[in-house]
């Protein structure tokens, strides 16, 4: 047992030494929270380098953590499953599901050649939707965990439309539509809109098809029945017709790029506007955060605030960029406030702020300050009326974000707790 503890300690110290040698930025930040075995636990991503990502399950009371995924995986866009039985994540373009009672995750092998999946959103325990590319255009798909996939919005004729950042609320589907004319991303050829439509009832259709496939016997007649059922499901364009015929434009930003639509209800949401051109030589990237709200029978959008992010965190800089790019840095809504980070060039700090939506008509800005010399913090996640922030590890004395080993030789994590 003593020998095992020594090896464990040696491995941990070697890992730390390796990061110093490589001079890579190292990040530690929470990505999801869950009740596990009757206790509050938080999933924390540890980016040791751009090619070395670890997922830890952390107890904020004891500070102790355990690795919850083999280090051979590269998890991004982690989502807790609707029944809280595990989580999903995207691993180098593949969707995987990890159940708590299983050692290894399973892969979802989608039946169509889609790619560039960055996020997925669960509808129920078996169905989810994604925006992904097919034939070089972004489409919105309904997907079942067994791999069945059905397009909801796809421009298969003109090949000028991208359907991005879908948000299902009730029976409504909100998304950002991007038009790219002549295949050029120049200002005069691109336009952006926020669209609302109907989400087709695909869950029941997929359930019927699955029942047919599962109940059929493995003989030639049943094979023909299965093949025809799958072909009919693939050829049926009713879902696309329903979605296309019920589209309503909620906001037209013309050539101004918008992204990351986040609906918190059928009548309210938020989204980003970003610079038209982002250069890798820029020191910061500026974003504007907007509200989208249905009031007095009209949809209105309003700029809430601007914030800056260091360009090296989200652009392709191998030693300093985040593996998840901007995802950990996106503003977060909680209890009528928007929590976000803003970079100060003079101090080189990336600090946490909040925008109170109930005070002074969205114009009241409150800063959550921390007495540190240099820091790069990320927006918090919330659980049990507590908020935890992660960010960059710098291993300087007094750094509040770190991994360490306690007296029992258990690996522990420190994050920053703020009070909302």
PDB file of C-alpha atoms in Angstrom, residues 208-372:
ATOM      1  CA  UNK A 208     -42.425   3.597 -33.565  1.00  0.00           C
ATOM      2  CA  UNK A 209     -39.574   2.848 -35.949  1.00  0.00           C
ATOM      3  CA  UNK A 210     -37.406   1.488 -33.135  1.00  0.00           C
ATOM      4  CA  UNK A 211     -40.229  -0.770 -31.944  1.00  0.00           C
ATOM      5  CA  UNK A 212     -40.585  -2.155 -35.467  1.00  0.00           C
ATOM      6  CA  UNK A 213     -36.853  -2.755 -35.812  1.00  0.00           C
ATOM      7  CA  UNK A 214     -36.512  -4.382 -32.393  1.00  0.00           C
ATOM      8  CA  UNK A 215     -39.556  -6.656 -32.732  1.00  0.00           C
ATOM      9  CA  UNK A 216     -38.709  -7.928 -36.202  1.00  0.00           C
ATOM     10  CA  UNK A 217     -37.114 -11.364 -36.464  1.00  0.00           C
ATOM     11  CA  UNK A 218     -33.840 -11.991 -38.231  1.00  0.00           C
ATOM     12  CA  UNK A 219     -35.213 -13.614 -41.380  1.00  0.00           C
ATOM     13  CA  UNK A 220     -35.272 -12.438 -44.976  1.00  0.00           C
ATOM     14  CA  UNK A 221     -38.861 -11.150 -44.887  1.00  0.00           C
ATOM     15  CA  UNK A 222     -38.241  -9.112 -41.767  1.00  0.00           C
ATOM     16  CA  UNK A 223     -34.980  -7.826 -43.217  1.00  0.00           C
ATOM     17  CA  UNK A 224     -36.935  -6.438 -46.167  1.00  0.00           C
ATOM     18  CA  UNK A 225     -39.450  -4.862 -43.766  1.00  0.00           C
ATOM     19  CA  UNK A 226     -36.646  -3.232 -41.780  1.00  0.00           C
ATOM     20  CA  UNK A 227     -34.953  -1.942 -44.918  1.00  0.00           C
ATOM     21  CA  UNK A 228     -38.185  -0.447 -46.265  1.00  0.00           C
ATOM     22  CA  UNK A 229     -39.038   1.141 -42.898  1.00  0.00           C
ATOM     23  CA  UNK A 230     -35.608   2.766 -42.682  1.00  0.00           C
ATOM     24  CA  UNK A 231     -35.831   3.971 -46.281  1.00  0.00           C
ATOM     25  CA  UNK A 232     -39.316   5.423 -45.731  1.00  0.00           C
ATOM     26  CA  UNK A 233     -38.104   7.176 -42.589  1.00  0.00           C
ATOM     27  CA  UNK A 234     -35.147   8.630 -44.492  1.00  0.00           C
ATOM     28  CA  UNK A 235     -37.207   9.730 -47.513  1.00  0.00           C
ATOM     29  CA  UNK A 236     -40.061  11.285 -45.539  1.00  0.00           C
ATOM     30  CA  UNK A 237     -39.650  15.072 -45.741  1.00  0.00           C
ATOM     31  CA  UNK A 238     -42.657  15.928 -43.584  1.00  0.00           C
ATOM     32  CA  UNK A 239     -40.490  17.097 -40.669  1.00  0.00           C
ATOM     33  CA  UNK A 240     -38.524  19.460 -42.904  1.00  0.00           C
ATOM     34  CA  UNK A 241     -41.722  20.772 -44.502  1.00  0.00           C
ATOM     35  CA  UNK A 242     -43.234  21.510 -41.080  1.00  0.00           C
ATOM     36  CA  UNK A 243     -40.116  23.350 -39.915  1.00  0.00           C
ATOM     37  CA  UNK A 244     -39.661  25.331 -43.143  1.00  0.00           C
ATOM     38  CA  UNK A 245     -43.314  26.337 -43.477  1.00  0.00           C
ATOM     39  CA  UNK A 246     -43.545  27.756 -39.960  1.00  0.00           C
ATOM     40  CA  UNK A 247     -40.451  29.963 -39.900  1.00  0.00           C
ATOM     41  CA  UNK A 248     -40.797  33.481 -38.485  1.00  0.00           C
ATOM     42  CA  UNK A 249     -37.964  36.010 -38.354  1.00  0.00           C
ATOM     43  CA  UNK A 250     -37.481  37.459 -34.856  1.00  0.00           C
ATOM     44  CA  UNK A 251     -34.409  39.614 -35.547  1.00  0.00           C
ATOM     45  CA  UNK A 252     -32.454  40.540 -38.672  1.00  0.00           C
ATOM     46  CA  UNK A 253     -28.844  41.517 -38.040  1.00  0.00           C
ATOM     47  CA  UNK A 254     -28.009  41.687 -41.752  1.00  0.00           C
ATOM     48  CA  UNK A 255     -24.209  41.414 -42.144  1.00  0.00           C
ATOM     49  CA  UNK A 256     -23.416  41.582 -38.394  1.00  0.00           C
ATOM     50  CA  UNK A 257     -22.285  38.139 -37.144  1.00  0.00           C
ATOM     51  CA  UNK A 258     -24.296  36.639 -34.273  1.00  0.00           C
ATOM     52  CA  UNK A 259     -23.843  33.322 -32.490  1.00  0.00           C
ATOM     53  CA  UNK A 260     -24.578  31.158 -29.420  1.00  0.00           C
ATOM     54  CA  UNK A 261     -28.307  31.692 -29.106  1.00  0.00           C
ATOM     55  CA  UNK A 262     -29.474  30.673 -25.612  1.00  0.00           C
ATOM     56  CA  UNK A 263     -33.232  30.615 -24.931  1.00  0.00           C
ATOM     57  CA  UNK A 264     -34.309  30.470 -21.279  1.00  0.00           C
ATOM     58  CA  UNK A 265     -38.032  30.397 -22.163  1.00  0.00           C
ATOM     59  CA  UNK A 266     -40.322  30.660 -25.186  1.00  0.00           C
ATOM     60  CA  UNK A 267     -40.308  34.444 -24.805  1.00  0.00           C
ATOM     61  CA  UNK A 268     -36.761  35.296 -23.703  1.00  0.00           C
ATOM     62  CA  UNK A 269     -33.209  34.493 -24.686  1.00  0.00           C
ATOM     63  CA  UNK A 270     -29.710  35.855 -25.252  1.00  0.00           C
ATOM     64  CA  UNK A 271     -27.068  35.786 -27.975  1.00  0.00           C
ATOM     65  CA  UNK A 272     -23.624  37.104 -28.940  1.00  0.00           C
ATOM     66  CA  UNK A 273     -22.559  39.570 -31.590  1.00  0.00           C
ATOM     67  CA  UNK A 274     -18.876  39.367 -32.499  1.00  0.00           C
ATOM     68  CA  UNK A 275     -16.390  41.168 -34.725  1.00  0.00           C
ATOM     69  CA  UNK A 276     -16.675  40.576 -38.461  1.00  0.00           C
ATOM     70  CA  UNK A 277     -12.976  39.815 -38.751  1.00  0.00           C
ATOM     71  CA  UNK A 278     -10.946  38.167 -36.004  1.00  0.00           C
ATOM     72  CA  UNK A 279      -7.185  38.133 -36.527  1.00  0.00           C
ATOM     73  CA  UNK A 280      -4.800  35.849 -34.675  1.00  0.00           C
ATOM     74  CA  UNK A 281      -2.587  38.879 -34.038  1.00  0.00           C
ATOM     75  CA  UNK A 282      -5.332  40.706 -32.114  1.00  0.00           C
ATOM     76  CA  UNK A 283      -4.754  41.009 -28.382  1.00  0.00           C
ATOM     77  CA  UNK A 284      -8.448  40.756 -27.532  1.00  0.00           C
ATOM     78  CA  UNK A 285     -11.713  39.798 -29.215  1.00  0.00           C
ATOM     79  CA  UNK A 286     -14.680  42.052 -28.437  1.00  0.00           C
ATOM     80  CA  UNK A 287     -18.199  40.640 -28.025  1.00  0.00           C
ATOM     81  CA  UNK A 288     -21.574  42.294 -27.481  1.00  0.00           C
ATOM     82  CA  UNK A 289     -24.207  40.430 -25.487  1.00  0.00           C
ATOM     83  CA  UNK A 290     -27.851  40.922 -26.470  1.00  0.00           C
ATOM     84  CA  UNK A 291     -31.205  40.063 -24.956  1.00  0.00           C
ATOM     85  CA  UNK A 292     -34.078  38.789 -27.109  1.00  0.00           C
ATOM     86  CA  UNK A 293     -37.520  39.265 -25.607  1.00  0.00           C
ATOM     87  CA  UNK A 294     -41.170  38.988 -26.651  1.00  0.00           C
ATOM     88  CA  UNK A 295     -43.117  41.912 -25.174  1.00  0.00           C
ATOM     89  CA  UNK A 296     -46.196  43.848 -26.289  1.00  0.00           C
ATOM     90  CA  UNK A 297     -46.725  41.329 -29.110  1.00  0.00           C
ATOM     91  CA  UNK A 298     -43.353  42.054 -30.730  1.00  0.00           C
ATOM     92  CA  UNK A 299     -39.857  40.575 -30.484  1.00  0.00           C
ATOM     93  CA  UNK A 300     -37.254  43.071 -29.317  1.00  0.00           C
ATOM     94  CA  UNK A 301     -33.490  42.768 -29.002  1.00  0.00           C
ATOM     95  CA  UNK A 302     -31.258  44.990 -26.924  1.00  0.00           C
ATOM     96  CA  UNK A 303     -27.542  45.189 -26.248  1.00  0.00           C
ATOM     97  CA  UNK A 304     -26.816  44.500 -22.566  1.00  0.00           C
ATOM     98  CA  UNK A 305     -23.032  44.869 -22.352  1.00  0.00           C
ATOM     99  CA  UNK A 306     -19.731  44.332 -24.142  1.00  0.00           C
ATOM    100  CA  UNK A 307     -16.867  42.161 -22.975  1.00  0.00           C
ATOM    101  CA  UNK A 308     -13.375  41.278 -24.146  1.00  0.00           C
ATOM    102  CA  UNK A 309     -11.644  37.904 -24.245  1.00  0.00           C
ATOM    103  CA  UNK A 310      -7.886  37.397 -24.782  1.00  0.00           C
ATOM    104  CA  UNK A 311      -7.499  36.244 -28.371  1.00  0.00           C
ATOM    105  CA  UNK A 312      -4.917  33.613 -27.434  1.00  0.00           C
ATOM    106  CA  UNK A 313      -7.529  31.703 -25.403  1.00  0.00           C
ATOM    107  CA  UNK A 314      -9.892  31.065 -28.312  1.00  0.00           C
ATOM    108  CA  UNK A 315      -7.726  31.169 -31.435  1.00  0.00           C
ATOM    109  CA  UNK A 316      -5.315  28.486 -32.568  1.00  0.00           C
ATOM    110  CA  UNK A 317      -2.379  29.109 -30.247  1.00  0.00           C
ATOM    111  CA  UNK A 318      -1.180  25.622 -29.200  1.00  0.00           C
ATOM    112  CA  UNK A 319       0.485  26.720 -25.958  1.00  0.00           C
ATOM    113  CA  UNK A 320      -2.327  28.913 -24.629  1.00  0.00           C
ATOM    114  CA  UNK A 321      -5.692  28.238 -26.288  1.00  0.00           C
ATOM    115  CA  UNK A 322      -8.582  26.391 -24.697  1.00  0.00           C
ATOM    116  CA  UNK A 323      -9.444  22.987 -26.143  1.00  0.00           C
ATOM    117  CA  UNK A 324     -13.141  23.910 -25.877  1.00  0.00           C
ATOM    118  CA  UNK A 325     -12.411  27.332 -27.397  1.00  0.00           C
ATOM    119  CA  UNK A 326     -15.003  29.901 -26.319  1.00  0.00           C
ATOM    120  CA  UNK A 327     -17.458  27.448 -24.688  1.00  0.00           C
ATOM    121  CA  UNK A 328     -16.102  27.812 -21.110  1.00  0.00           C
ATOM    122  CA  UNK A 329     -16.059  31.613 -21.518  1.00  0.00           C
ATOM    123  CA  UNK A 330     -19.658  32.120 -22.635  1.00  0.00           C
ATOM    124  CA  UNK A 331     -21.850  34.243 -20.342  1.00  0.00           C
ATOM    125  CA  UNK A 332     -24.139  32.250 -18.047  1.00  0.00           C
ATOM    126  CA  UNK A 333     -27.678  33.082 -16.956  1.00  0.00           C
ATOM    127  CA  UNK A 334     -28.697  32.444 -13.347  1.00  0.00           C
ATOM    128  CA  UNK A 335     -31.495  33.900 -11.223  1.00  0.00           C
ATOM    129  CA  UNK A 336     -32.133  37.018 -13.359  1.00  0.00           C
ATOM    130  CA  UNK A 337     -28.435  37.806 -13.718  1.00  0.00           C
ATOM    131  CA  UNK A 338     -25.916  37.277 -16.497  1.00  0.00           C
ATOM    132  CA  UNK A 339     -22.454  36.268 -15.299  1.00  0.00           C
ATOM    133  CA  UNK A 340     -19.573  36.924 -17.673  1.00  0.00           C
ATOM    134  CA  UNK A 341     -15.861  37.684 -17.767  1.00  0.00           C
ATOM    135  CA  UNK A 342     -14.056  40.708 -19.151  1.00  0.00           C
ATOM    136  CA  UNK A 343     -10.351  41.109 -19.900  1.00  0.00           C
ATOM    137  CA  UNK A 344      -8.445  44.165 -18.716  1.00  0.00           C
ATOM    138  CA  UNK A 345      -5.404  44.736 -20.916  1.00  0.00           C
ATOM    139  CA  UNK A 346      -3.550  46.851 -18.353  1.00  0.00           C
ATOM    140  CA  UNK A 347      -3.760  44.352 -15.482  1.00  0.00           C
ATOM    141  CA  UNK A 348      -3.993  41.266 -17.743  1.00  0.00           C
ATOM    142  CA  UNK A 349      -6.903  40.080 -15.572  1.00  0.00           C
ATOM    143  CA  UNK A 350      -9.928  38.161 -16.827  1.00  0.00           C
ATOM    144  CA  UNK A 351     -12.407  38.903 -14.064  1.00  0.00           C
ATOM    145  CA  UNK A 352     -16.016  37.988 -13.286  1.00  0.00           C
ATOM    146  CA  UNK A 353     -18.872  40.464 -13.633  1.00  0.00           C
ATOM    147  CA  UNK A 354     -22.640  40.243 -13.377  1.00  0.00           C
ATOM    148  CA  UNK A 355     -25.432  42.106 -15.143  1.00  0.00           C
ATOM    149  CA  UNK A 356     -28.648  42.386 -13.129  1.00  0.00           C
ATOM    150  CA  UNK A 357     -31.625  42.096 -15.490  1.00  0.00           C
ATOM    151  CA  UNK A 358     -34.139  43.339 -12.913  1.00  0.00           C
ATOM    152  CA  UNK A 359     -32.399  46.579 -11.941  1.00  0.00           C
ATOM    153  CA  UNK A 360     -32.411  49.819 -13.896  1.00  0.00           C
ATOM    154  CA  UNK A 361     -33.714  48.361 -17.148  1.00  0.00           C
ATOM    155  CA  UNK A 362     -30.798  45.952 -17.766  1.00  0.00           C
ATOM    156  CA  UNK A 363     -28.153  48.642 -17.230  1.00  0.00           C
ATOM    157  CA  UNK A 364     -26.856  47.862 -13.739  1.00  0.00           C
ATOM    158  CA  UNK A 365     -23.415  46.226 -13.843  1.00  0.00           C
ATOM    159  CA  UNK A 366     -21.904  44.691 -10.725  1.00  0.00           C
ATOM    160  CA  UNK A 367     -18.288  43.549 -10.530  1.00  0.00           C
ATOM    161  CA  UNK A 368     -17.260  40.524  -8.532  1.00  0.00           C
ATOM    162  CA  UNK A 369     -13.657  41.370  -7.689  1.00  0.00           C
ATOM    163  CA  UNK A 370     -10.932  39.133  -6.262  1.00  0.00           C
ATOM    164  CA  UNK A 371      -7.747  40.408  -4.624  1.00  0.00           C
ATOM    165  CA  UNK A 372      -5.173  38.779  -6.882  1.00  0.00           C
TER     166      UNK A 372
END
